[in-house]
Short mmCIF file of C-alpha atoms in Angstrom, two decimals:
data_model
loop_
_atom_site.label_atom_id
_atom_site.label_comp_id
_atom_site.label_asym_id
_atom_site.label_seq_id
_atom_site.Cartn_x
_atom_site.Cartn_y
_atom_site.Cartn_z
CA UNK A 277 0.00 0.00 0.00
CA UNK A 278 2.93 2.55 0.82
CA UNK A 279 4.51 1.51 -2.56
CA UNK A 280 1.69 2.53 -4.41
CA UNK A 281 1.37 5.88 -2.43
CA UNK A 282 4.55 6.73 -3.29
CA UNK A 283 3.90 6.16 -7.01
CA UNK A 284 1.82 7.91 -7.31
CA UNK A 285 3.49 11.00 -5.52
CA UNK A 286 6.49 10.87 -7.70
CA UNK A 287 4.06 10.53 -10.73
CA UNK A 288 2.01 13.59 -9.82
CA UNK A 289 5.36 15.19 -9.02
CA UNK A 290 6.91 14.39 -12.42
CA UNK A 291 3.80 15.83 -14.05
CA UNK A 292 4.12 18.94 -11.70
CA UNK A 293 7.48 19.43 -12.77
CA UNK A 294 7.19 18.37 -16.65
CA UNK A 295 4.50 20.93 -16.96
CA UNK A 296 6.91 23.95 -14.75
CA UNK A 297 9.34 23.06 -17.09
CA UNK A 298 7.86 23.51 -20.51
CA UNK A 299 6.34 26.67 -19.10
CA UNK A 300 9.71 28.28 -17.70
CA UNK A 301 11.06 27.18 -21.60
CA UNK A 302 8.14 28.63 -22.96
CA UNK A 303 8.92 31.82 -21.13
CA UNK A 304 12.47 32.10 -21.68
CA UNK A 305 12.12 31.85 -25.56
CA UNK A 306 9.41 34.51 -25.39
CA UNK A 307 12.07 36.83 -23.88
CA UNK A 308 10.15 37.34 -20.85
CA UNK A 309 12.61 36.00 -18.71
CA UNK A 310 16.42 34.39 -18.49
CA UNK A 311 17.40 31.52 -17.31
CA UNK A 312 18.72 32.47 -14.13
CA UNK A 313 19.82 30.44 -10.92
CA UNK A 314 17.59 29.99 -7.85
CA UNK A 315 19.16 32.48 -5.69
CA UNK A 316 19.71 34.89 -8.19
CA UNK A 317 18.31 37.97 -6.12
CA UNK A 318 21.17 37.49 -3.80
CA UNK A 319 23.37 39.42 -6.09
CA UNK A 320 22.81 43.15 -7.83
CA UNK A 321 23.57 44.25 -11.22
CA UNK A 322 25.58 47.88 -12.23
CA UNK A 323 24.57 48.93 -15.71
CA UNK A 324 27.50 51.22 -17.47
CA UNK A 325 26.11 52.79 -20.36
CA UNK A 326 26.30 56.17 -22.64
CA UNK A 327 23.47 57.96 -22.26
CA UNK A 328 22.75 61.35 -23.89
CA UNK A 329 20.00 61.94 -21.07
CA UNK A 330 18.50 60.26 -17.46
CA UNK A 331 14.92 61.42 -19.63
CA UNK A 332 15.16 57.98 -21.87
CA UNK A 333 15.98 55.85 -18.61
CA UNK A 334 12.72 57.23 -16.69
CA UNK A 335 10.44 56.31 -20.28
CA UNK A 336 11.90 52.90 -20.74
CA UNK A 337 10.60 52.57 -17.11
CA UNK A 338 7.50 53.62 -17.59
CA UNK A 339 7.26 51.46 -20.48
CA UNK A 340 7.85 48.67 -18.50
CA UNK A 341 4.72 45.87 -18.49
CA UNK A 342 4.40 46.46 -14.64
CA UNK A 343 1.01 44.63 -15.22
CA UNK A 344 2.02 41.65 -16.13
CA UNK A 345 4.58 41.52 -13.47
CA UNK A 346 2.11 42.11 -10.54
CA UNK A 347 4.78 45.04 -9.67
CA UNK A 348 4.07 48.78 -9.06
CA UNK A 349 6.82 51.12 -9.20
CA UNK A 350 7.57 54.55 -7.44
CA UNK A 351 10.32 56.95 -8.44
CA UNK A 352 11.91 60.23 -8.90
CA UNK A 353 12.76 61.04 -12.35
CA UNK A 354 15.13 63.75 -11.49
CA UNK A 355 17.35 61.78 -9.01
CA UNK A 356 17.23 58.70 -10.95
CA UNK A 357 15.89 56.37 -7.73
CA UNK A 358 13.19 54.09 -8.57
CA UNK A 359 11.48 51.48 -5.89
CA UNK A 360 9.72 47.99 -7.02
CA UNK A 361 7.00 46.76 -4.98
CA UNK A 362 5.84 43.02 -5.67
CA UNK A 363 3.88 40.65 -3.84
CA UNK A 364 6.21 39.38 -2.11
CA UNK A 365 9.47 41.69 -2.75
CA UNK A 366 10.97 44.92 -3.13
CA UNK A 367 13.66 45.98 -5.58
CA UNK A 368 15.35 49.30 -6.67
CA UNK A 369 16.94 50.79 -9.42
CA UNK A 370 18.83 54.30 -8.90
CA UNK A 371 21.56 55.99 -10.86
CA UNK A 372 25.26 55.73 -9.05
CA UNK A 373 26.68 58.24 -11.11
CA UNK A 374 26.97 60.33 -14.43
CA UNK A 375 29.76 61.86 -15.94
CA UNK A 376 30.71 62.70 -19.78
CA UNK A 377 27.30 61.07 -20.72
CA UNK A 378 28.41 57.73 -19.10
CA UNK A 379 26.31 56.95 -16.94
CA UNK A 380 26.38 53.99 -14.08
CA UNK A 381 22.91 52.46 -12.45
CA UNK A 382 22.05 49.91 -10.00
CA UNK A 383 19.82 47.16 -9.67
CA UNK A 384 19.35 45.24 -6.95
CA UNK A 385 16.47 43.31 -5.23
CA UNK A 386 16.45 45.17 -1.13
CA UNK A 387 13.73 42.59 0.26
CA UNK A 388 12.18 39.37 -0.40
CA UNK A 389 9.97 36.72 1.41
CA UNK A 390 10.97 32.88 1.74
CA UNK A 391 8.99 29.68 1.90
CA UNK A 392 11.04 26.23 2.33
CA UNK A 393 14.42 27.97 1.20
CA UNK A 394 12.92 29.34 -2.17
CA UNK A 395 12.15 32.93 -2.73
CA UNK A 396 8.57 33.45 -2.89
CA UNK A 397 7.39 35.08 -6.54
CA UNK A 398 10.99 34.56 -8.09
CA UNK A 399 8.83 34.52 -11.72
CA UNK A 400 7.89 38.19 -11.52
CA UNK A 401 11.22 39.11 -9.79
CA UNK A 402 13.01 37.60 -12.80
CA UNK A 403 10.76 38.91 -15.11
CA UNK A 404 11.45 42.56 -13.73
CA UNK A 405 15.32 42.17 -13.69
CA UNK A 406 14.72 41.00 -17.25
CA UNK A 407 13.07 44.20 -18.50
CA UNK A 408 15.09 46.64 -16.62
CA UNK A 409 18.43 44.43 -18.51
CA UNK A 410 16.47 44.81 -21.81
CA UNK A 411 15.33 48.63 -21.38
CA UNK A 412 19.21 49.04 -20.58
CA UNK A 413 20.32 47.14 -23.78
CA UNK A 414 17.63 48.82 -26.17
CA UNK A 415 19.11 52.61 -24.75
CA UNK A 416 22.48 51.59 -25.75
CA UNK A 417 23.71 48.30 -27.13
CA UNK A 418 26.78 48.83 -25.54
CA UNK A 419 25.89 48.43 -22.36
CA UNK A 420 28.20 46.54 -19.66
CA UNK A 421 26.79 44.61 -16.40
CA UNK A 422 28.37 43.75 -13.69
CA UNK A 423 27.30 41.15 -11.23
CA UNK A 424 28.23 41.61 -7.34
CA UNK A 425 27.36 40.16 -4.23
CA UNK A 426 24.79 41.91 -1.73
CA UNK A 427 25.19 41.99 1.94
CA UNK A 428 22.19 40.17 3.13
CA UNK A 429 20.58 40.34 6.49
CA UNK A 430 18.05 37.53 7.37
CA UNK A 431 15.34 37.62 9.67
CA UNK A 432 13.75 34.10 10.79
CA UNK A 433 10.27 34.11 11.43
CA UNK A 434 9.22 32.00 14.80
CA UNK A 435 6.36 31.02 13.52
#
């Protein structure tokens, strides 16, 4: 009788995870998202680019399908700082620095919820970091990213 419980749990999670499959493959040829690893949001991104004004950065964003992200986004246009809210994260994006119409911005995800080790809504988050890499890319094909390491602080929930 156990056997053919457990046969039928790895069946139904086979299925499960046959069908998450196709659909993450379905989304990453769409260009919705990138194949990323799980604890991607654990590191931020710094976007060098030439830029002739901060105008075209603040229209790509609000350009952005926010929408279909479940995200809402607050910012100031003249500083450059934009704040992501999703579900279940935050994220920001804010100009480091500008000089000679090079200009340097940051990504980086500043809070997210956990559930068994795995970051709650990672689809949207990825889709997000997605966009803002693409808006980035379509203002100047030049652009350079950097990857680096964020200092993370964890809270544990007693509950």
């Amino acid at each position: 009788m156990i056997w053919a419980i457990l046969a039928v749990a790895a069946a139904v999670f086979g299925i499960v995870f046959y069908f998450s499959y196709k659909e993450h493959k379905k989304l990453v040829a769409a260009g919705e998202i990138l194949s990323r690893a799980t604890n991607f949001m654990e590191k931020g991104e710094e976007f060098t680019l030439s830029l002739p004004d901060s105008a075209s950065v603040t229209e790509g964003n609000r350009n952005l399908p926010y929408e279909k992200m479940s995200v809402s986004v607050k910012g100031n246009s003249e500083d450059q700082f934009f704040r992501f809210q999703g579900t279940k994260w935050t994220a920001m994006l804010r100009r480091q620095s500008e000089e000679s119409g090079i200009s340097v911005y940051r990504f980086e995800f500043t809070g997210w919820k956990t559930s068994r080790g795995m970051a709650e809504d990672s689809l949207n988050m990825n889709r997000l970091q997605t966009a803002i890499e693409k808006m980035f890319l379509r203002l100047d094909p030049e652009t350079t990213v950097r990857e680096f390491p964020l200092e993370l602080k964890t809270r544990h929930s007693l509950l």
